[in-house]
Short mmCIF file of C-alpha atoms in Angstrom, two decimals:
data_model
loop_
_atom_site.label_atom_id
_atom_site.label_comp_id
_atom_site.label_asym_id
_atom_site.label_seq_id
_atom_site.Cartn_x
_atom_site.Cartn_y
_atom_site.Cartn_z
CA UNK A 1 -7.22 2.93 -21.93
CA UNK A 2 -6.76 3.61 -25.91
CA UNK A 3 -10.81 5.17 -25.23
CA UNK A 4 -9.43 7.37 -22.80
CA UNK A 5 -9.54 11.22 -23.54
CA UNK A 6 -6.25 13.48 -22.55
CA UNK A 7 -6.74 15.83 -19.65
CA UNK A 8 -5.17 18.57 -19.21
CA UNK A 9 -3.59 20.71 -16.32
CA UNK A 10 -5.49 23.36 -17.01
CA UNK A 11 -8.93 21.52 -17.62
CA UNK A 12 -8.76 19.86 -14.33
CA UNK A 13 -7.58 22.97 -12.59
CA UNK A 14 -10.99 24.82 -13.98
CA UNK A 15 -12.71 22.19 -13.02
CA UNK A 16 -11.21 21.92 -9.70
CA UNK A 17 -12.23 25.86 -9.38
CA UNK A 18 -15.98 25.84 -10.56
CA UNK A 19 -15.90 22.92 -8.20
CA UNK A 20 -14.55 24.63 -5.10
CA UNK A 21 -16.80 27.62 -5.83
CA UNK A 22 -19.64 25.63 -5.77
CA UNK A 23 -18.61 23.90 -2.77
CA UNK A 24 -17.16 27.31 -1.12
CA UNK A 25 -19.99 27.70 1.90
CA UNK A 26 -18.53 24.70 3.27
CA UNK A 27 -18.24 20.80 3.14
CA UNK A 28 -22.27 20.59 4.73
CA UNK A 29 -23.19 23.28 1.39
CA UNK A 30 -21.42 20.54 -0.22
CA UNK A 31 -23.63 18.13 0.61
CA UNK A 32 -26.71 19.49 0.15
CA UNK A 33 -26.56 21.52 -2.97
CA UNK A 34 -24.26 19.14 -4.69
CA UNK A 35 -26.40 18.03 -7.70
CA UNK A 36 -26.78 14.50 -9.94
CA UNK A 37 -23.49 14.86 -12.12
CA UNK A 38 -24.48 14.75 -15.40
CA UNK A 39 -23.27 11.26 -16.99
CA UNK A 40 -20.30 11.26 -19.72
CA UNK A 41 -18.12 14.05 -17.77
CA UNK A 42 -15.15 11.98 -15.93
CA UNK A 43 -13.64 14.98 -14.86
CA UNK A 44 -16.46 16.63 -13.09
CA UNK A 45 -17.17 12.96 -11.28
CA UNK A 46 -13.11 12.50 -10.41
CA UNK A 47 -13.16 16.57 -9.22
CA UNK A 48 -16.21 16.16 -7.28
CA UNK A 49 -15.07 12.89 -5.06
CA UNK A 50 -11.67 14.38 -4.61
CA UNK A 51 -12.82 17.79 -3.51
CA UNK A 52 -15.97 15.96 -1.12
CA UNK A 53 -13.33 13.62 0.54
CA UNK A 54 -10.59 16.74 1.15
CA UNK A 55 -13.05 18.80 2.00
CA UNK A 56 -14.67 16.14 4.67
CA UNK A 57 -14.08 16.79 8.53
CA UNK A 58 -13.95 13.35 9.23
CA UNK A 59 -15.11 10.09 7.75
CA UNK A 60 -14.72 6.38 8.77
CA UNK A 61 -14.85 3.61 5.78
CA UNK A 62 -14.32 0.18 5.38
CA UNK A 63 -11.84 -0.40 3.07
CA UNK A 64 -11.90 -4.31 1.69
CA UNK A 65 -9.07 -4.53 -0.23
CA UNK A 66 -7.51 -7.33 -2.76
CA UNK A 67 -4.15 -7.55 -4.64
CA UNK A 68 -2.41 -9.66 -7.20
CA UNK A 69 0.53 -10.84 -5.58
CA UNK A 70 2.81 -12.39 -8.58
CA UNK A 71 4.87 -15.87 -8.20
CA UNK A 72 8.23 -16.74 -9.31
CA UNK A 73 6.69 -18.82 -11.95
CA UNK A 74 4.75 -16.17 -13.51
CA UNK A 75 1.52 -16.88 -11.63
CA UNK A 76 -0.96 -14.72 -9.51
CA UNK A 77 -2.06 -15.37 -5.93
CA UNK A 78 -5.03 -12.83 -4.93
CA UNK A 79 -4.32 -11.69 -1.20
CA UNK A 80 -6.71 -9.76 0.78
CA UNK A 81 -7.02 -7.20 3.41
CA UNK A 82 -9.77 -5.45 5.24
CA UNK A 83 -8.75 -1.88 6.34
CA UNK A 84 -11.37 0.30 8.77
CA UNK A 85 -9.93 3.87 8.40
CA UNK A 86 -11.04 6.26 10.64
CA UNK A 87 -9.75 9.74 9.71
CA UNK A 88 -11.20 13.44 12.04
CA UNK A 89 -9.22 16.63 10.35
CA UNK A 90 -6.81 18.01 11.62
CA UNK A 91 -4.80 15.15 13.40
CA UNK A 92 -6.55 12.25 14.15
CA UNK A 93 -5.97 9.14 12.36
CA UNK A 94 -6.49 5.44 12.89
CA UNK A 95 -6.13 2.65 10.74
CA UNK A 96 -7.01 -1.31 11.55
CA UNK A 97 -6.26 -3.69 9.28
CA UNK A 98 -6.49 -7.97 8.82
CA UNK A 99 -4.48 -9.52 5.71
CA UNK A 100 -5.95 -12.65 4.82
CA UNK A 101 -3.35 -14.62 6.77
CA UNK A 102 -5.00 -12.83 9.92
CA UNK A 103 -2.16 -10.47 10.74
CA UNK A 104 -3.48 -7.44 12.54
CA UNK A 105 -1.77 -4.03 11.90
CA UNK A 106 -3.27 -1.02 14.17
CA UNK A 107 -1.92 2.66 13.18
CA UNK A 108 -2.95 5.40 15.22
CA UNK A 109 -1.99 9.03 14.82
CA UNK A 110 -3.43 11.74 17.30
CA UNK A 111 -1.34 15.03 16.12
CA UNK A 112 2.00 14.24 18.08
CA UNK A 113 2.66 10.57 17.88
CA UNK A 114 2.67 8.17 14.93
CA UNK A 115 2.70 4.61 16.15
CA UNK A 116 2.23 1.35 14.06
CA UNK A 117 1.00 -1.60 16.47
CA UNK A 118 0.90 -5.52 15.92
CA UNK A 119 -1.12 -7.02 18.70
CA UNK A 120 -0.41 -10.66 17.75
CA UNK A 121 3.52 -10.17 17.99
CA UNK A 122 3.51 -7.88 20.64
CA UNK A 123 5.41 -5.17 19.46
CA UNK A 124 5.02 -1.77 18.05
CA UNK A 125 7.02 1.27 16.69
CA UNK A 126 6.53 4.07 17.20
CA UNK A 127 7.64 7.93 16.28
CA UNK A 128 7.52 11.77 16.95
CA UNK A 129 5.32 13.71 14.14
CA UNK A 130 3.56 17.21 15.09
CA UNK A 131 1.66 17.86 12.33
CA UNK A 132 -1.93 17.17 10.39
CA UNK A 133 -3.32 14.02 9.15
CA UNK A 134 -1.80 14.80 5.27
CA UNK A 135 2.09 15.07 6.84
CA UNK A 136 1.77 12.25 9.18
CA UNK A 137 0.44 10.33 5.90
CA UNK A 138 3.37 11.21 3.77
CA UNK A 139 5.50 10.48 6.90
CA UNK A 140 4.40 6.60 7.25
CA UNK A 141 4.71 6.28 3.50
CA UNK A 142 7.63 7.81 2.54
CA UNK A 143 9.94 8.13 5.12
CA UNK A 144 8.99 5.10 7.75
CA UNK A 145 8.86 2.98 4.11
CA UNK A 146 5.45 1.45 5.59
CA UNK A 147 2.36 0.72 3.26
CA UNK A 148 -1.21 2.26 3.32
CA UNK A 149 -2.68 1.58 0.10
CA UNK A 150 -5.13 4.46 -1.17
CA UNK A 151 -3.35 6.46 0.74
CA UNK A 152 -4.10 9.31 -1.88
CA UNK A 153 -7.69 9.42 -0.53
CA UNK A 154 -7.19 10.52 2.83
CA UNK A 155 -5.22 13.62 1.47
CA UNK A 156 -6.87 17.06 2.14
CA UNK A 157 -4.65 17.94 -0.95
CA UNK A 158 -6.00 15.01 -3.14
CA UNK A 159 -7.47 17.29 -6.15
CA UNK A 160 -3.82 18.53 -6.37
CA UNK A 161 -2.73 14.78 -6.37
CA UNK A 162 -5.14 13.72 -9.14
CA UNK A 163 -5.02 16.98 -11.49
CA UNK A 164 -1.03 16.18 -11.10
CA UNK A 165 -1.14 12.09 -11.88
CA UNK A 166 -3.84 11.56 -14.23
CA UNK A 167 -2.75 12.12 -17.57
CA UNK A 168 -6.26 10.05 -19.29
CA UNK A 169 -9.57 9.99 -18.19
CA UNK A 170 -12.91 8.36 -19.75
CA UNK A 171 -16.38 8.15 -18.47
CA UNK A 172 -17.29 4.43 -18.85
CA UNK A 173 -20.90 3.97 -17.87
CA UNK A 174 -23.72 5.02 -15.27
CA UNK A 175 -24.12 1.76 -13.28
CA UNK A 176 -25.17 0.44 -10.17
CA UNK A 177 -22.83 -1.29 -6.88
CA UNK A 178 -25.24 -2.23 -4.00
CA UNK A 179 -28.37 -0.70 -5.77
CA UNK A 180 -26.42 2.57 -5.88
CA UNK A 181 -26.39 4.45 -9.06
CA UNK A 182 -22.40 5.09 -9.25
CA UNK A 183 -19.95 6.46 -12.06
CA UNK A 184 -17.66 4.07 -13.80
CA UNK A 185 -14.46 6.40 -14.37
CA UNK A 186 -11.16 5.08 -15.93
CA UNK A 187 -7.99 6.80 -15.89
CA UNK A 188 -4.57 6.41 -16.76
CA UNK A 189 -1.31 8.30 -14.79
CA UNK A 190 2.06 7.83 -15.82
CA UNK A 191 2.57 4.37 -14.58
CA UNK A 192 -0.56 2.54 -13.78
CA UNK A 193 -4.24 2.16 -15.11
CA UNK A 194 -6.64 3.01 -12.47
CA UNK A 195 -11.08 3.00 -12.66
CA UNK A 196 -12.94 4.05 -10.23
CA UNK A 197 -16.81 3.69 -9.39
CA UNK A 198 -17.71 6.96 -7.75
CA UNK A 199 -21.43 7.49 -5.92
CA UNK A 200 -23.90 9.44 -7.87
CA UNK A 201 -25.33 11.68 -5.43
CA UNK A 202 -24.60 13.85 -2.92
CA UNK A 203 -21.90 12.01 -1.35
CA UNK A 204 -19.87 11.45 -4.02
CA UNK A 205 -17.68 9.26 -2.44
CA UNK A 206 -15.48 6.30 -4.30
CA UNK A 207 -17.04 2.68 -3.63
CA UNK A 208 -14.90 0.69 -5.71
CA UNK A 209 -11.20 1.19 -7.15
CA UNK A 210 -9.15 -1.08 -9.29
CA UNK A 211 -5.71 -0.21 -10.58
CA UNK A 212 -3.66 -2.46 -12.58
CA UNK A 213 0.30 -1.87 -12.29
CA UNK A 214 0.67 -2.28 -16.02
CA UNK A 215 4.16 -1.69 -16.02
CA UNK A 216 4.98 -4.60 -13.32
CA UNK A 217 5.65 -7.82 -14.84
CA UNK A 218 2.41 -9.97 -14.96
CA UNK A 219 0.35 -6.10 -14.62
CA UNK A 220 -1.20 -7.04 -11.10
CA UNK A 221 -4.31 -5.38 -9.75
CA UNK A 222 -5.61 -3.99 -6.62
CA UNK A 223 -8.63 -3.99 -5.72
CA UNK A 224 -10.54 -2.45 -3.28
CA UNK A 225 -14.42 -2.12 -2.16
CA UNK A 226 -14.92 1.00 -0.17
CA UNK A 227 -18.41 0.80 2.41
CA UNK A 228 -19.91 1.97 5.10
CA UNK A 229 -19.18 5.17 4.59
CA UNK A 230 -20.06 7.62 7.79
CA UNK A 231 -19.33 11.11 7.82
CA UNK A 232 -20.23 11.80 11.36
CA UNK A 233 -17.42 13.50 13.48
CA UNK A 234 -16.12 10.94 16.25
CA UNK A 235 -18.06 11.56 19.85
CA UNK A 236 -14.78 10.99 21.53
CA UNK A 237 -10.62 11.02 20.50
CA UNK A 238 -9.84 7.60 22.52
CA UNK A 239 -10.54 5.70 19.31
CA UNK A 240 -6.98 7.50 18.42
CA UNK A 241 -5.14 7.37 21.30
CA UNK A 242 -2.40 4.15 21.24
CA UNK A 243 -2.48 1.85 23.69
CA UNK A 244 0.13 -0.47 23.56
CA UNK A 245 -0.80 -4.05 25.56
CA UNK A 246 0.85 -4.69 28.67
CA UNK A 247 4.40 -6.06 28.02
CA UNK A 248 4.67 -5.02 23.89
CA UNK A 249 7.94 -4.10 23.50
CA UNK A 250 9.34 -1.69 21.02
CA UNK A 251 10.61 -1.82 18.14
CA UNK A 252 12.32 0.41 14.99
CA UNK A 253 11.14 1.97 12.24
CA UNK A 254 13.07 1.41 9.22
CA UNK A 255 14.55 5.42 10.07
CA UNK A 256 15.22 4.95 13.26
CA UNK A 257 18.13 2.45 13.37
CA UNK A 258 21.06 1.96 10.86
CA UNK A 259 21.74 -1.24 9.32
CA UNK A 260 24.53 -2.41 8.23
CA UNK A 261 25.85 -4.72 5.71
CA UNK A 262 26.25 -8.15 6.03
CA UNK A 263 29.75 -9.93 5.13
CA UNK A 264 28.83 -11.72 1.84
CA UNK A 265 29.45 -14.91 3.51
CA UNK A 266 26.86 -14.37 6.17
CA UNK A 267 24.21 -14.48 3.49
CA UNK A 268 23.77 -17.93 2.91
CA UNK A 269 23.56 -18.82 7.17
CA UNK B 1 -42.50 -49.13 -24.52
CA UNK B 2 -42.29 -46.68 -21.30
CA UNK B 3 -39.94 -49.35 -19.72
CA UNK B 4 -37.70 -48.94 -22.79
CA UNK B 5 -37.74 -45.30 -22.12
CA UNK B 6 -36.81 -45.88 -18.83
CA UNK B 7 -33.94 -47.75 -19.80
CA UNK B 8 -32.88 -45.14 -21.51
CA UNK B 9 -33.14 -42.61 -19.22
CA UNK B 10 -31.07 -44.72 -16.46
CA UNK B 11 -28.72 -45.59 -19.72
CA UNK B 12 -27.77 -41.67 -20.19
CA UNK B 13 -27.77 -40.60 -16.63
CA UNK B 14 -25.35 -44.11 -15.85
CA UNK B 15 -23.29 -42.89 -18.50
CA UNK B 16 -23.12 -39.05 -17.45
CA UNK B 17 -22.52 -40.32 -13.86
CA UNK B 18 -19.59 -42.29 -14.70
CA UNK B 19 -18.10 -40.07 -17.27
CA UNK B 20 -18.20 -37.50 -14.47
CA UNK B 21 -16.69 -39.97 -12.38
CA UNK B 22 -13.63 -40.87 -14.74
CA UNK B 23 -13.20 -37.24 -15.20
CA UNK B 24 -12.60 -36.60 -11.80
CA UNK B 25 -10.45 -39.84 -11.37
CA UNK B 26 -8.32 -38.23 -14.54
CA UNK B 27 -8.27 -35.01 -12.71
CA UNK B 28 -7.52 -36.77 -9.07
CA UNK B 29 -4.29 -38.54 -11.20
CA UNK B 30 -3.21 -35.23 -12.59
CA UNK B 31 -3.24 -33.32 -9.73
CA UNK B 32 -1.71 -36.25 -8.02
CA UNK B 33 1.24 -35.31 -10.34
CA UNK B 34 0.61 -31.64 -10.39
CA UNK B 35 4.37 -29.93 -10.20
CA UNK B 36 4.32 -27.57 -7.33
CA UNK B 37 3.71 -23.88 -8.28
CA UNK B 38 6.50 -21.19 -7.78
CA UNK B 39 9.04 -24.00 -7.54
CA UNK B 40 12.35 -23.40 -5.41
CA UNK B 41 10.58 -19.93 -3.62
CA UNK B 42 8.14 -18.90 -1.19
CA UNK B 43 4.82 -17.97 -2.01
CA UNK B 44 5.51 -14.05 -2.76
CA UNK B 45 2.53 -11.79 -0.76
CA UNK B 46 3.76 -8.48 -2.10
CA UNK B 47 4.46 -6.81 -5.10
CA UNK B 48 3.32 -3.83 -7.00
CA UNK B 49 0.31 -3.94 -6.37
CA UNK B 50 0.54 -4.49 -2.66
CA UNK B 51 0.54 -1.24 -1.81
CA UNK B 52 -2.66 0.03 -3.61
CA UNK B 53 -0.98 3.12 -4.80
CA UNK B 54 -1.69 5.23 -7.61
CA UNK B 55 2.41 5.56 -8.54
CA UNK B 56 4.78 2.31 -9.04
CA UNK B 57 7.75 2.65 -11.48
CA UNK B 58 7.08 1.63 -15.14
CA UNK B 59 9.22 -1.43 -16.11
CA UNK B 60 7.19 -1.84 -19.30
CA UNK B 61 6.06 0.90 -21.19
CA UNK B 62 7.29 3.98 -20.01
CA UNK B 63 10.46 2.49 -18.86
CA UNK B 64 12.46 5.31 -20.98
CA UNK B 65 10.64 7.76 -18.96
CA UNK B 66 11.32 5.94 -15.68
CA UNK B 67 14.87 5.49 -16.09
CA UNK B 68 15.31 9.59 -17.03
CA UNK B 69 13.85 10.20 -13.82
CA UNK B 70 15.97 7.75 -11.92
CA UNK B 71 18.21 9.45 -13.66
CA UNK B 72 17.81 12.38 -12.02
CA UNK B 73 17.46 10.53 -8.72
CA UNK B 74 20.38 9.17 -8.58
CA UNK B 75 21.99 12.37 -9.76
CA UNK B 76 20.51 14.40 -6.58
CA UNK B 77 20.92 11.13 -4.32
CA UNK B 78 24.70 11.49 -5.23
CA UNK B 79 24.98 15.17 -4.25
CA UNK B 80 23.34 14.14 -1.00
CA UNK B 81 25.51 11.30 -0.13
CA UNK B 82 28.54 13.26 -0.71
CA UNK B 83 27.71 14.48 2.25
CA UNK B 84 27.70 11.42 4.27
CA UNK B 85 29.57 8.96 5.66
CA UNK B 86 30.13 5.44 4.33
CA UNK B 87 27.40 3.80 6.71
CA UNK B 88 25.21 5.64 5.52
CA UNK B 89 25.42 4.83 2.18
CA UNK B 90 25.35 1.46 3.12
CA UNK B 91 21.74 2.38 4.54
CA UNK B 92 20.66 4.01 1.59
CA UNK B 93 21.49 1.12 -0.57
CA UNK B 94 19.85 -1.42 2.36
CA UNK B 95 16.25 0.95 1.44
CA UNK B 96 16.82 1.08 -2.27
CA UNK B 97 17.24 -2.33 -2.43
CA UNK B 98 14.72 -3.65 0.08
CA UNK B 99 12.23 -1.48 -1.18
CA UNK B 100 11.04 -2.79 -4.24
CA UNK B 101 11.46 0.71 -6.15
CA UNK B 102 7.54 0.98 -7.38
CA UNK B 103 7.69 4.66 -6.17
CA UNK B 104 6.88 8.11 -8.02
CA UNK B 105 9.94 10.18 -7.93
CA UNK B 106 8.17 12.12 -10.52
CA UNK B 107 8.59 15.96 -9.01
CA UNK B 108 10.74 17.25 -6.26
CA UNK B 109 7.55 17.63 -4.09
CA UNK B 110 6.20 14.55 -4.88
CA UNK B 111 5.95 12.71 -1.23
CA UNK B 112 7.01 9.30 -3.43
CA UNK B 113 4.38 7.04 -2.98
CA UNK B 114 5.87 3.65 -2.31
CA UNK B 115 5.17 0.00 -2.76
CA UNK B 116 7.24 -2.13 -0.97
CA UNK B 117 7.85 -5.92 -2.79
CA UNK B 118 7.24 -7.67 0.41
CA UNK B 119 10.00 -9.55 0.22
CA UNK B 120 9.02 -12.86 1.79
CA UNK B 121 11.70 -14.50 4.28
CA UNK B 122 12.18 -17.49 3.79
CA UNK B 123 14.08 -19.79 6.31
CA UNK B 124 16.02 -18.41 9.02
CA UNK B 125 17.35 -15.57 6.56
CA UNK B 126 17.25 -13.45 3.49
CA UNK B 127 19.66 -11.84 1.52
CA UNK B 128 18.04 -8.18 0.41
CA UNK B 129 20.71 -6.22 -1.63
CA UNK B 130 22.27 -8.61 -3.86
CA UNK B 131 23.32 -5.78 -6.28
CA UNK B 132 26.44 -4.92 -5.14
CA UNK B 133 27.92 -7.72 -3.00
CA UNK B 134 30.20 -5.62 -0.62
CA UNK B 135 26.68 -4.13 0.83
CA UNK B 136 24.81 -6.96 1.72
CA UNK B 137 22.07 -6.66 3.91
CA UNK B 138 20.15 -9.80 5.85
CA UNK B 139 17.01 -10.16 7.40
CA UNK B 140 16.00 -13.04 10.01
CA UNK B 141 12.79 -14.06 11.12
CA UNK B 142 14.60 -14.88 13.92
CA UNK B 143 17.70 -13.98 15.50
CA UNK B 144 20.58 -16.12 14.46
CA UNK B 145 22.47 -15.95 17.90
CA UNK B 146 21.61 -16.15 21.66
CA UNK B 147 21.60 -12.73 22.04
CA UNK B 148 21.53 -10.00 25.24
CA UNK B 149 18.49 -8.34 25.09
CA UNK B 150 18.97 -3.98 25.75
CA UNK B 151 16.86 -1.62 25.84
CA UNK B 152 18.32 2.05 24.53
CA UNK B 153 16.15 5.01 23.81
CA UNK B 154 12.95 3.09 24.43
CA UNK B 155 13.74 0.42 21.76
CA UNK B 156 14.99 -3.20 22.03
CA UNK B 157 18.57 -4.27 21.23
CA UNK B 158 20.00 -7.15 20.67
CA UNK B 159 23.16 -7.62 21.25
CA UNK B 160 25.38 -10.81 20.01
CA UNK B 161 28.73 -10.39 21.08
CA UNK B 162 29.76 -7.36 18.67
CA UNK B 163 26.76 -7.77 16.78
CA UNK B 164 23.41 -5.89 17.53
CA UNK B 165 20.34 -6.34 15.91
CA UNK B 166 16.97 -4.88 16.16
CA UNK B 167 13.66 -5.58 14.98
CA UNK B 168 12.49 -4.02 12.14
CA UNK B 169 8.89 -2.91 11.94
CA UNK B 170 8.60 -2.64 7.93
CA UNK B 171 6.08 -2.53 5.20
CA UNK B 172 6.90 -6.11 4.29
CA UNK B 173 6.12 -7.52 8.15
CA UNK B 174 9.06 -7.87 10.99
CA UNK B 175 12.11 -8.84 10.94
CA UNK B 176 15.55 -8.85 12.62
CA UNK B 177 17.97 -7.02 11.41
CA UNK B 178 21.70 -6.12 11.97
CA UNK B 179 22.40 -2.29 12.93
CA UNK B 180 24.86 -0.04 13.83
CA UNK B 181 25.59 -0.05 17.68
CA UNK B 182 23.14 2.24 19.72
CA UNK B 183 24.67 5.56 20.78
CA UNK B 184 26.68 5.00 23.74
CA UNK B 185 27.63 1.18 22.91
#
């Protein structure tokens, strides 16, 4: 990321504001006046996705997702996961996802419950949160201890996020995913590498992200292919309500019991 | 002539054939005596970059940086756990140390970002915690005991004699656990 230019505060903040008045008549404005971004300006093409998405009533994207998962031994296994998010501001979240081993994970969030389901074990947990889709996010994440990668991108406040993190930005090249003309951006924050391929257009939206966890022993990536994006507002809230199978039973959150310590002994049964 | 060519022809491709075919015999016998990968351990799903965030802590470069702000972490985690009981702290240390620690405590308001390591079970049980080993904390993929199944504030107990455990429903998959009694018990 040596090619990388430094960004500061207070050039992403402008940009975030000639951005936002741009976009102020609304997300639809957004959309239709929302020109070609000229190539070679990384923080226009970051500020534009991240104000589109926060700005965005409701969206539904296919998120299919790979990581680096590294072995005792110094090697990397590739693991994969395909995530359909389905988000409708303010409270209405739902998130399936498959891991390559077939596990099915269903979170659904409708404004007063947050509830994390797995069909296959028949169990779920489940907890109290009144609030929007941003809270209930930082909720599962940082105090259930639970994972939702990209997490960032589903946050009305994810300008702030970015203009805080990214410390190195660099427009890489005009290119193409899917016959797409997209923008190859590459960033750096204070602890991982990160480039993302963002739709030229009036949808800016992100279609491809890798970051590499250069810090980590072996630097892993993740990697993720974002499609079929949809920006149509659901026709109904059922796709959000939770539904737990007959007989599931329930189970804790990591906040929601205490555990204890183990005698030292009992480790090794 | 064109026969000799022919012989030539079936010469070269004989002789591309079977060098393929000792090739693959050579690779058949090493792999036959491949060593197994990630010898001793489970294969390991999680990790860093498990969690697809745009935060983990910096054990390379940056590491300096990273260990003021744990640093400053630990200081305010102090100040809060003067103000609890011993249990407690015993819980905190179960999340430190199950959680893998890839997490942005950059700013006060930072909502910390986390990537859990996904520690993998393996076998009946897992040690998570080693660090200090008063505060040991175990995880079984299945419960250890014949236990008494109860069912307090809408979640499941189990009870084995004066242990209870509960299931865990964590970043890293689920898991049995042992907990403090439920209120009441």
């Amino acid at each position: 990321m040596k090619a990388g230019v430094p960004i500061s505060s207070a050039l992403l903040s402008s940009l975030l504001v000639t951005v936002w008045l741009a976009m102020a008549p609304g997300h639809a404005a957004l959309a239709t006046e929302a020109a070609v971004v000229p190539a070679g300006n990384a923080g226009r093409v970051l500020t534009d996705m991240a104000e589109f998405l926060a700005a965005a009533p409701a969206f539904d994207v296919t998120v299919k997702a790979s990581h680096d998962a590294v072995q005792a031994d110094g090697t990397h296994l590739e693991f994969s996961a395909q995530r359909r998010v389905k988000l409708a501001r303010p409270d209405r979240l739902r998130i399936e996802s498959r891991d390559s081993d077939g596990t099915v994970d269903i979170v659904t969030f409708d404004g007063r419950t947050l509830s994390s389901l797995r069909p296959a074990a028949g169990v779920y947990a489940q907890t109290g949160f009144t609030g929007d889709v941003d809270g209930a996010i930082v909720h599962f994440v940082r105090d259930l201890r639970m994972r939702l990668p990209l997490a960032m991108l589903l946050l009305t406040k994810l300008p702030d996020e970015l203009n805080r993190r990214v410390t190195t930005l660099a427009y890489v090249e005009k290119t193409a995913i899917d016959e797409h003309p997209v923008h190859h951006i590459a960033g750096t924050t204070d602890s991982v590498d990160f480039q993302v391929w963002i739709r030229d257009g009036r949808e800016p939206v992100p279609v491809r992200v890798v970051i590499t966890y250069r810090g980590a022993a072996g630097q892993p990536c993740f990697r993720a292919d974002l499609v079929d994006w949809q920006f149509a507002a659901p026709s109904d809230n059922t796709a959000f309500d939770f539904v737990p199978p007959p007989q599931a039973r329930r189970i804790a959150f990591l906040n929601q019991v205490q555990t204890i310590a183990a005698n030292p002994g009992e480790s090794a049964r | 002539m064109k026969r000799a060519q022919l012989s030539v022809a079936a010469l070269v491709a004989t002789t591309v054939f079977a060098s393929g075919f000792v090739a693959e015999v050579q690779a058949a016998g090493r792999l036959a005596g491949a060593a197994p990968m990630s010898r001793g351990g489970a294969i390991h799903r999680g990790g860093p970059a498990a969690g697809g965030s745009f935060a983990a802590r910096d054990r390379g470069q940056g590491a300096q940086r990273q260990d003021s702000i744990a640093e400053r972490q630990e200081d305010r985690r102090e100040d809060w756990q003067d103000h609890r009981d011993e249990v407690r702290e015993d819980r905190q240390d179960f999340i430190e140390d199950e959680l893998d620690g890839d997490r942005d405590w950059d700013r006060d308001d930072d909502w910390g970002e986390v990537i859990v390591a996904g520690a993998v079970i393996a076998g009946t049980a897992a040690v998570v915690g080693a660090a200090a080993a008063s505060t040991r904390h175990v995880y079984y993929n299945t419960l250890p005991c014949t236990a008494t199944t109860l069912i307090v504030g809408g979640i499941t107990y189990f009870r084995c004699g004066s242990i209870w455990y509960s299931q865990i429903y964590a970043a890293n998959g689920i898991s049995y656990a042992m907990v403090q009694a439920p209120p009441g018990y």
